[in-house]
Tab-separated table of C-alpha atoms in Angstrom:
chain	number	residue	atom	x	y	z
A	470	MET	CA	-124.485	-66.357	-53.639
A	471	LYS	CA	-121.313	-65.800	-55.661
A	472	LEU	CA	-119.121	-62.799	-54.880
A	473	LYS	CA	-119.538	-61.344	-58.377
A	474	GLN	CA	-123.309	-61.449	-58.077
A	475	ARG	CA	-123.172	-59.875	-54.616
A	476	ILE	CA	-121.053	-57.003	-55.988
A	477	ILE	CA	-123.579	-56.432	-58.767
A	478	LEU	CA	-126.444	-56.411	-56.268
A	479	GLU	CA	-124.632	-53.883	-54.092
A	480	THR	CA	-123.975	-51.625	-57.080
A	481	VAL	CA	-127.606	-51.755	-58.190
A	482	ARG	CA	-128.745	-51.145	-54.625
A	483	ARG	CA	-126.734	-47.928	-54.419
A	484	MET	CA	-128.041	-46.766	-57.781
A	485	HIS	CA	-131.621	-47.482	-56.715
A	486	HIS	CA	-131.090	-45.588	-53.456
A	487	ASN	CA	-129.950	-42.570	-55.467
A	488	ASN	CA	-132.951	-42.946	-57.767
A	489	LYS	CA	-135.269	-42.866	-54.775
A	490	GLN	CA	-133.772	-39.544	-53.726
A	491	LEU	CA	-134.183	-38.061	-57.205
A	492	HIS	CA	-137.395	-39.976	-58.138
A	493	PRO	CA	-137.481	-38.918	-61.806
A	494	LEU	CA	-140.910	-39.731	-63.224
A	495	ARG	CA	-140.382	-41.925	-66.290
A	496	GLN	CA	-143.693	-43.807	-66.650
A	497	LEU	CA	-147.167	-42.442	-65.993
A	498	PHE	CA	-150.016	-44.940	-66.248
A	499	TRP	CA	-153.487	-43.635	-67.004
A	500	GLU	CA	-156.317	-45.965	-66.027
A	501	SER	CA	-158.552	-44.425	-68.648
A	502	THR	CA	-161.466	-46.853	-68.436
A	503	LEU	CA	-162.742	-49.827	-66.483
A	504	ARG	CA	-164.791	-51.055	-69.419
A	505	CYS	CA	-163.553	-54.239	-71.078
A	506	ASN	CA	-164.616	-56.539	-73.906
A	507	LEU	CA	-163.323	-59.617	-72.043
A	508	ARG	CA	-163.853	-61.083	-68.603
A	509	CYS	CA	-160.442	-62.403	-67.621
A	510	LYS	CA	-160.150	-64.804	-64.724
A	511	HIS	CA	-157.081	-63.049	-63.333
A	512	CYS	CA	-158.269	-59.437	-63.571
A	513	GLY	CA	-156.948	-57.487	-60.591
A	514	SER	CA	-159.395	-54.609	-60.983
A	515	ASP	CA	-162.395	-56.871	-61.598
A	516	CYS	CA	-163.377	-54.937	-64.730
A	517	LYS	CA	-166.800	-55.634	-66.143
A	518	ASN	CA	-168.443	-55.172	-69.525
A	519	GLU	CA	-171.095	-52.919	-68.003
A	520	GLU	CA	-170.399	-49.210	-67.700
A	521	LEU	CA	-170.572	-49.275	-63.914
A	522	THR	CA	-167.825	-46.665	-63.695
A	523	PRO	CA	-167.659	-43.896	-66.299
A	524	ASP	CA	-164.441	-43.319	-68.217
A	525	MET	CA	-162.273	-40.491	-66.942
A	526	PRO	CA	-162.807	-37.468	-69.182
A	527	LEU	CA	-159.758	-36.805	-71.314
A	528	GLN	CA	-159.581	-33.189	-70.189
A	529	ASP	CA	-159.229	-34.242	-66.546
A	530	PHE	CA	-156.086	-36.190	-67.372
A	531	LEU	CA	-154.795	-33.443	-69.655
A	532	ASN	CA	-155.128	-31.042	-66.731
A	533	VAL	CA	-152.606	-33.240	-64.907
A	534	LEU	CA	-150.174	-33.118	-67.819
A	535	ASP	CA	-150.604	-29.383	-68.251
A	536	SER	CA	-149.903	-28.790	-64.564
A	537	LEU	CA	-146.421	-30.310	-64.742
A	538	PRO	CA	-143.646	-27.787	-64.098
A	539	PRO	CA	-141.558	-26.510	-67.048
A	540	GLU	CA	-138.459	-28.457	-65.968
A	541	VAL	CA	-140.196	-31.801	-66.623
A	542	ASP	CA	-138.871	-33.195	-69.907
A	543	HIS	CA	-141.931	-34.518	-71.755
A	544	HIS	CA	-139.756	-36.628	-74.033
A	545	LYS	CA	-138.523	-38.698	-71.069
A	546	MET	CA	-141.949	-39.504	-69.634
A	547	LEU	CA	-143.884	-42.339	-71.270
A	548	ILE	CA	-147.655	-42.218	-70.868
A	549	ILE	CA	-149.148	-45.715	-70.790
A	550	VAL	CA	-152.895	-45.907	-71.406
A	551	SER	CA	-154.396	-48.835	-69.522
A	552	GLY	CA	-157.764	-50.065	-68.315
A	553	GLY	CA	-159.911	-52.075	-68.578
A	554	GLU	CA	-159.326	-52.190	-72.309
A	555	PRO	CA	-158.161	-48.855	-73.776
A	556	LEU	CA	-159.701	-49.657	-77.165
A	557	MET	CA	-163.136	-49.403	-75.535
A	558	ARG	CA	-162.645	-45.634	-75.576
A	559	GLU	CA	-164.016	-44.204	-78.812
A	560	ASP	CA	-161.888	-41.102	-78.266
A	561	LEU	CA	-158.593	-42.965	-77.940
A	562	GLU	CA	-157.303	-41.348	-81.119
A	563	GLN	CA	-158.134	-37.930	-79.699
A	564	CYS	CA	-156.316	-38.873	-76.487
A	565	GLY	CA	-153.239	-39.850	-78.453
A	566	ARG	CA	-153.399	-36.682	-80.529
A	567	GLU	CA	-153.399	-34.538	-77.393
A	568	PHE	CA	-150.428	-36.444	-75.935
A	569	TYR	CA	-148.593	-36.076	-79.238
A	570	LYS	CA	-149.264	-32.320	-79.359
A	571	ARG	CA	-147.705	-32.030	-75.895
A	572	GLU	CA	-144.714	-34.100	-77.090
A	573	PHE	CA	-145.295	-37.018	-74.726
A	574	PRO	CA	-144.458	-40.468	-76.083
A	575	TRP	CA	-147.347	-42.785	-75.351
A	576	GLY	CA	-148.233	-46.455	-75.462
A	577	MET	CA	-150.948	-48.839	-74.404
A	578	VAL	CA	-151.633	-52.288	-72.973
A	579	SER	CA	-154.321	-54.208	-74.871
A	580	ASN	CA	-155.907	-57.646	-75.193
A	581	GLY	CA	-155.959	-57.130	-78.973
A	582	LEU	CA	-159.584	-58.181	-79.435
A	583	ALA	CA	-160.654	-54.889	-81.032
A	584	LEU	CA	-157.377	-53.932	-82.701
A	585	THR	CA	-158.211	-53.779	-86.397
A	586	GLN	CA	-155.783	-52.638	-89.086
A	587	GLU	CA	-157.801	-49.460	-89.611
A	588	ARG	CA	-157.773	-48.513	-85.932
A	589	PHE	CA	-154.120	-49.404	-85.518
A	590	SER	CA	-153.226	-47.150	-88.459
A	591	ARG	CA	-155.157	-44.269	-86.909
A	592	LEU	CA	-153.409	-44.720	-83.566
A	593	LEU	CA	-150.002	-44.763	-85.234
A	594	LYS	CA	-150.819	-41.469	-86.945
A	595	VAL	CA	-151.459	-39.810	-83.577
A	596	GLY	CA	-148.155	-40.905	-82.103
A	597	LEU	CA	-148.590	-44.418	-80.687
A	598	ARG	CA	-145.041	-45.466	-79.804
A	599	SER	CA	-145.429	-48.756	-77.929
A	600	ILE	CA	-147.965	-51.507	-77.393
A	601	SER	CA	-148.172	-54.707	-75.361
A	602	ILE	CA	-150.555	-57.500	-76.334
A	603	SER	CA	-151.571	-60.324	-74.010
A	604	LEU	CA	-151.388	-63.905	-75.269
A	605	ASP	CA	-151.621	-66.567	-72.595
A	606	GLY	CA	-150.784	-69.809	-74.332
A	607	PHE	CA	-152.544	-71.749	-77.063
A	608	GLU	CA	-156.211	-71.352	-77.949
A	609	THR	CA	-157.804	-73.473	-75.226
A	610	ALA	CA	-155.704	-72.063	-72.392
A	611	HIS	CA	-155.878	-68.465	-73.610
A	612	ASN	CA	-159.625	-68.431	-74.241
A	613	TRP	CA	-160.249	-70.112	-70.877
A	614	MET	CA	-158.380	-67.352	-69.094
A	615	ARG	CA	-159.855	-64.526	-71.167
A	616	GLY	CA	-163.437	-65.771	-71.202
A	617	HIS	CA	-163.976	-65.264	-74.942
A	618	ASP	CA	-164.019	-67.864	-77.726
A	619	ASN	CA	-162.408	-65.570	-80.306
A	620	SER	CA	-159.791	-63.987	-78.057
A	621	PHE	CA	-156.865	-66.180	-79.126
A	622	ALA	CA	-157.547	-65.780	-82.842
A	623	ARG	CA	-157.976	-62.002	-82.616
A	624	ALA	CA	-154.909	-61.505	-80.422
A	625	SER	CA	-152.840	-63.615	-82.834
A	626	GLU	CA	-154.070	-61.511	-85.768
A	627	ALA	CA	-153.164	-58.331	-83.899
A	628	ILE	CA	-149.665	-59.663	-83.207
A	629	ARG	CA	-149.086	-60.571	-86.878
A	630	MET	CA	-150.208	-57.082	-87.845
A	631	ILE	CA	-147.924	-55.349	-85.336
A	632	ALA	CA	-144.989	-57.585	-86.314
A	633	ASN	CA	-145.207	-56.184	-89.847
A	634	THR	CA	-145.201	-52.575	-88.651
A	635	PRO	CA	-141.860	-50.737	-88.487
A	636	ASN	CA	-140.849	-48.142	-85.908
A	637	ILE	CA	-142.981	-49.268	-82.980
A	638	LYS	CA	-141.787	-50.838	-79.764
A	639	TRP	CA	-143.884	-53.821	-78.783
A	640	ASP	CA	-143.980	-57.115	-76.943
A	641	ILE	CA	-146.392	-59.786	-75.843
A	642	ILE	CA	-147.246	-60.662	-72.266
A	643	THR	CA	-147.995	-64.191	-71.081
A	644	CYS	CA	-149.420	-64.928	-67.649
A	645	VAL	CA	-148.090	-68.360	-66.741
A	646	ASN	CA	-150.457	-70.710	-64.903
A	647	GLN	CA	-151.393	-74.365	-64.492
A	648	LYS	CA	-153.078	-74.435	-67.904
A	649	ASN	CA	-150.119	-73.291	-69.993
A	650	ILE	CA	-146.856	-73.930	-68.145
A	651	ASP	CA	-146.227	-77.344	-69.670
A	652	THR	CA	-146.699	-76.071	-73.239
A	653	LEU	CA	-144.304	-73.107	-73.078
A	654	GLU	CA	-141.718	-74.735	-75.345
A	655	GLU	CA	-144.276	-75.327	-78.114
A	656	PHE	CA	-145.882	-71.950	-77.497
A	657	LYS	CA	-142.485	-70.300	-77.879
A	658	GLU	CA	-142.215	-71.757	-81.384
A	659	TYR	CA	-145.695	-70.490	-82.210
A	660	ILE	CA	-145.058	-66.886	-81.186
A	661	ILE	CA	-141.698	-66.882	-82.979
A	662	SER	CA	-143.639	-67.870	-86.115
A	663	LEU	CA	-145.889	-64.836	-85.550
A	664	GLY	CA	-142.851	-62.572	-85.598
A	665	VAL	CA	-142.536	-61.936	-81.861
A	666	LYS	CA	-139.114	-60.698	-80.762
A	667	ASP	CA	-139.830	-59.670	-77.153
A	668	TRP	CA	-141.744	-61.837	-74.686
A	669	ARG	CA	-142.532	-61.014	-71.058
A	670	LEU	CA	-143.707	-63.808	-68.786
A	671	PHE	CA	-145.480	-63.215	-65.488
A	672	THR	CA	-146.921	-65.307	-62.714
A	673	ILE	CA	-150.275	-64.324	-61.234
A	674	THR	CA	-150.749	-62.746	-57.817
A	675	PRO	CA	-153.765	-64.081	-55.854
A	676	MET	CA	-155.809	-60.887	-55.819
A	677	GLY	CA	-159.004	-59.664	-57.490
A	678	ARG	CA	-160.721	-62.458	-59.420
A	679	ALA	CA	-157.523	-64.524	-59.351
A	680	LYS	CA	-158.070	-65.363	-55.685
A	681	GLU	CA	-161.036	-67.510	-56.695
A	682	VAL	CA	-159.259	-69.576	-59.379
A	683	PRO	CA	-156.674	-72.051	-57.986
A	684	GLU	CA	-155.536	-73.115	-61.473
A	685	LEU	CA	-153.999	-69.683	-61.969
A	686	GLN	CA	-151.366	-70.272	-59.288
A	687	VAL	CA	-148.218	-72.249	-60.114
A	688	SER	CA	-146.547	-74.452	-57.509
A	689	ASN	CA	-143.081	-73.718	-56.159
A	690	ALA	CA	-141.635	-76.449	-58.386
A	691	GLN	CA	-143.384	-74.969	-61.418
A	692	PHE	CA	-142.072	-71.521	-60.532
A	693	ARG	CA	-138.516	-72.864	-60.678
A	694	GLN	CA	-139.443	-74.667	-63.904
A	695	LEU	CA	-140.466	-71.305	-65.338
A	696	MET	CA	-137.194	-69.669	-64.277
A	697	GLU	CA	-135.218	-72.472	-65.943
A	698	PHE	CA	-137.303	-72.135	-69.100
A	699	ILE	CA	-136.685	-68.390	-69.332
A	700	LYS	CA	-132.985	-68.826	-68.611
A	701	ARG	CA	-132.671	-71.481	-71.315
A	702	THR	CA	-134.657	-69.435	-73.824
A	703	ARG	CA	-132.452	-66.398	-73.264
A	704	GLU	CA	-129.349	-68.511	-73.816
A	705	GLU	CA	-130.801	-69.776	-77.123
A	706	GLY	CA	-131.157	-66.197	-78.370
A	707	ARG	CA	-134.017	-66.849	-80.786
A	708	ILE	CA	-136.486	-64.689	-78.867
A	709	HIS	CA	-135.878	-62.183	-76.093
A	710	ALA	CA	-137.711	-63.653	-73.105
A	711	SER	CA	-137.802	-62.131	-69.642
A	712	TYR	CA	-139.581	-62.574	-66.363
A	713	GLY	CA	-141.778	-59.694	-65.233
A	714	CYS	CA	-140.450	-56.891	-63.060
A	715	GLU	CA	-141.881	-58.231	-59.815
A	716	GLY	CA	-140.006	-60.145	-57.146
A	717	PHE	CA	-136.402	-60.709	-56.087
A	718	LEU	CA	-135.185	-64.023	-57.543
A	719	GLY	CA	-132.000	-64.852	-55.636
A	720	ASP	CA	-129.513	-66.761	-57.785
A	721	TYR	CA	-131.673	-66.184	-60.872
A	722	GLU	CA	-131.019	-62.434	-60.689
A	723	GLY	CA	-129.188	-61.374	-63.829
A	724	GLN	CA	-130.214	-64.542	-65.671
A	725	VAL	CA	-133.939	-64.253	-66.438
A	726	ARG	CA	-134.368	-60.542	-67.206
A	727	ASP	CA	-132.305	-57.612	-68.416
A	728	HIS	CA	-132.127	-55.846	-65.074
A	729	ILE	CA	-131.524	-56.693	-61.445
A	730	TYR	CA	-134.707	-56.587	-59.383
A	731	GLN	CA	-135.898	-53.182	-58.215
A	732	CYS	CA	-139.439	-52.028	-57.512
A	733	HIS	CA	-139.816	-48.723	-59.356
A	734	ALA	CA	-143.335	-48.063	-58.042
A	735	GLY	CA	-143.401	-44.567	-56.607
A	736	VAL	CA	-139.748	-44.080	-57.581
A	737	THR	CA	-139.959	-43.645	-61.360
A	738	VAL	CA	-143.518	-44.917	-61.922
A	739	ALA	CA	-146.834	-43.256	-61.065
A	740	SER	CA	-150.445	-43.660	-62.133
A	741	VAL	CA	-153.691	-41.748	-62.293
A	742	LEU	CA	-156.554	-44.131	-61.627
A	743	ILE	CA	-160.113	-44.018	-62.922
A	744	ASP	CA	-161.421	-42.118	-59.879
A	745	GLY	CA	-158.536	-39.658	-59.884
A	746	SER	CA	-156.473	-41.458	-57.256
A	747	ILE	CA	-152.732	-40.892	-57.531
A	748	SER	CA	-150.816	-44.136	-57.126
A	749	ALA	CA	-147.848	-46.010	-58.587
A	750	CYS	CA	-148.559	-49.267	-60.444
A	751	THR	CA	-152.253	-49.589	-61.249
A	752	SER	CA	-152.601	-52.863	-59.316
A	753	ILE	CA	-151.459	-51.479	-55.941
A	754	ARG	CA	-153.991	-51.472	-53.116
A	755	GLY	CA	-155.989	-48.367	-52.195
A	756	LYS	CA	-154.295	-47.980	-48.829
A	757	TYR	CA	-151.178	-46.866	-50.683
A	758	TYR	CA	-152.830	-44.180	-52.784
A	759	GLN	CA	-151.096	-40.851	-52.207
A	760	GLY	CA	-153.701	-38.304	-53.226
A	761	ASN	CA	-156.328	-37.472	-55.819
A	762	ILE	CA	-156.114	-35.215	-58.858
A	763	TYR	CA	-159.508	-33.710	-58.047
A	764	LYS	CA	-158.243	-32.210	-54.801
A	765	ASP	CA	-154.428	-32.336	-54.964
A	766	ASN	CA	-151.758	-31.042	-57.301
A	767	PHE	CA	-150.306	-34.096	-58.987
A	768	TRP	CA	-146.724	-32.866	-59.093
A	769	ASP	CA	-146.789	-31.775	-55.467
A	770	VAL	CA	-147.944	-35.269	-54.542
A	771	TRP	CA	-145.213	-36.855	-56.666
A	772	GLU	CA	-142.476	-34.681	-55.183
A	773	ASN	CA	-143.514	-34.722	-51.531
A	774	ARG	CA	-145.433	-37.911	-50.777
A	775	PHE	CA	-144.826	-41.569	-51.744
A	776	GLN	CA	-142.760	-42.029	-48.551
A	777	SER	CA	-143.991	-45.608	-48.120
A	778	TYR	CA	-142.633	-46.354	-51.599
A	779	ARG	CA	-139.271	-44.651	-51.268
A	780	ASP	CA	-138.482	-45.884	-47.765
A	781	ARG	CA	-139.326	-49.594	-47.596
A	782	SER	CA	-137.996	-50.160	-44.070
A	783	TRP	CA	-141.582	-50.671	-42.844
A	784	MET	CA	-141.671	-53.898	-44.863
A	785	LYS	CA	-138.999	-55.535	-42.718
A	786	LYS	CA	-141.481	-57.576	-40.696
A	787	ASP	CA	-142.976	-61.059	-40.522
A	788	GLN	CA	-141.218	-63.350	-43.025
A	789	CYS	CA	-139.060	-60.425	-44.201
A	790	ALA	CA	-137.827	-59.542	-40.696
A	791	ASP	CA	-134.817	-61.864	-40.636
A	792	CYS	CA	-134.278	-62.341	-44.366
A	793	LYS	CA	-130.647	-61.838	-45.383
A	794	MET	CA	-131.766	-60.692	-48.830
A	795	PHE	CA	-133.978	-57.848	-47.568
A	796	ARG	CA	-131.109	-55.485	-48.316
A	797	TYR	CA	-131.682	-56.120	-52.035
A	798	CYS	CA	-135.344	-57.127	-52.118
A	799	GLU	CA	-136.736	-54.479	-49.725
A	800	GLY	CA	-139.798	-56.598	-49.085
A	801	ASN	CA	-140.793	-57.335	-52.691
A	802	GLY	CA	-143.025	-55.304	-55.023
A	803	MET	CA	-145.606	-52.936	-53.571
A	804	HIS	CA	-148.418	-54.607	-55.505
A	805	LEU	CA	-147.632	-57.851	-53.662
A	806	ARG	CA	-148.739	-56.305	-50.344
A	807	ASP	CA	-152.334	-56.425	-49.116
A	808	GLU	CA	-154.206	-53.585	-47.423
A	809	ASP	CA	-152.569	-54.418	-44.086
A	810	GLY	CA	-149.066	-54.513	-45.538
A	811	ASN	CA	-148.809	-58.305	-45.462
A	812	LEU	CA	-146.770	-59.965	-48.192
A	813	LEU	CA	-148.898	-62.071	-50.538
A	814	VAL	CA	-146.064	-63.822	-52.406
A	815	CYS	CA	-142.323	-64.220	-51.785
A	816	HIS	CA	-140.574	-65.244	-54.992
A	817	LEU	CA	-137.321	-66.062	-53.218
A	818	LYS	CA	-139.116	-68.405	-50.812
A	819	ARG	CA	-140.769	-70.137	-53.741
A	820	ILE	CA	-137.379	-70.852	-55.259
A	821	GLU	CA	-135.778	-71.963	-52.003
A	822	GLU	CA	-138.649	-74.355	-51.219
A	823	SER	CA	-138.890	-75.864	-54.710
């Protein structure tokens, strides 16, 4: 690793250490529903169409927001409504209106299937500030992953609609896998034609349904291929591409995303899950839940728990025990650990072995 890069990593490490001490809450995910209108092969929560789990009542989540102490600046905390599919909630506009009244910026993550112009307009009126739409390659690859014949067409329509809307922050998310990795160049041209400016690319962790579908996992060589593609695309400057927030990437740090790797789970990011569990990212295993809104005060939990997130020294074991990059990686993202704390994926190892 070059000296300049090492200096940057050390600087970011010190900043992240300070952030862990202060842990300012900047993103609060609300898993508002487990209902979904798709059945995606890679779903981590294994959402189903059936209403097996009821939606969390809006008032229960508002009680969390209303319990925050006065010193919390609402304008600096983004509420992200997730699921399941948020658009399955008929009261989503009411949810947004209540967030807006409390002066919280809010956004959502959607598959776009049910995002009509009429509904989008209503959501904008109640303060929708950001939205991410999933599009996982061309029609065959996308519909295969999403389990719906009209998913690609509807998501594309939603993206065209959003692209023509001013004053909203948005991007598309692509989960890279065996079915779409070799068409990324052509797919890039397609999404540019839709008006996409920001593009986040992820690889898929073998958890939830994804464990049962080998085609979802890229090889080590394909992982490096993806890093080279993102690096090249960023150098072109025609679309702002970036790799997802997960995983330390060694020599690719500073080249494939806007920031140096840090896991913000439990440091600046928290979530309230469908059953009231207080966690960080919504895909993190239950063992790492820190409390529950139905028996604990959310802010007390945020301020005084999350030790396993803010002190990652416990991760220095197994393949991480002797890794020279642990100082910067700290054992990878929390969502890449199973219930027993074992690392599911090491991005650096993938690169080194490719």
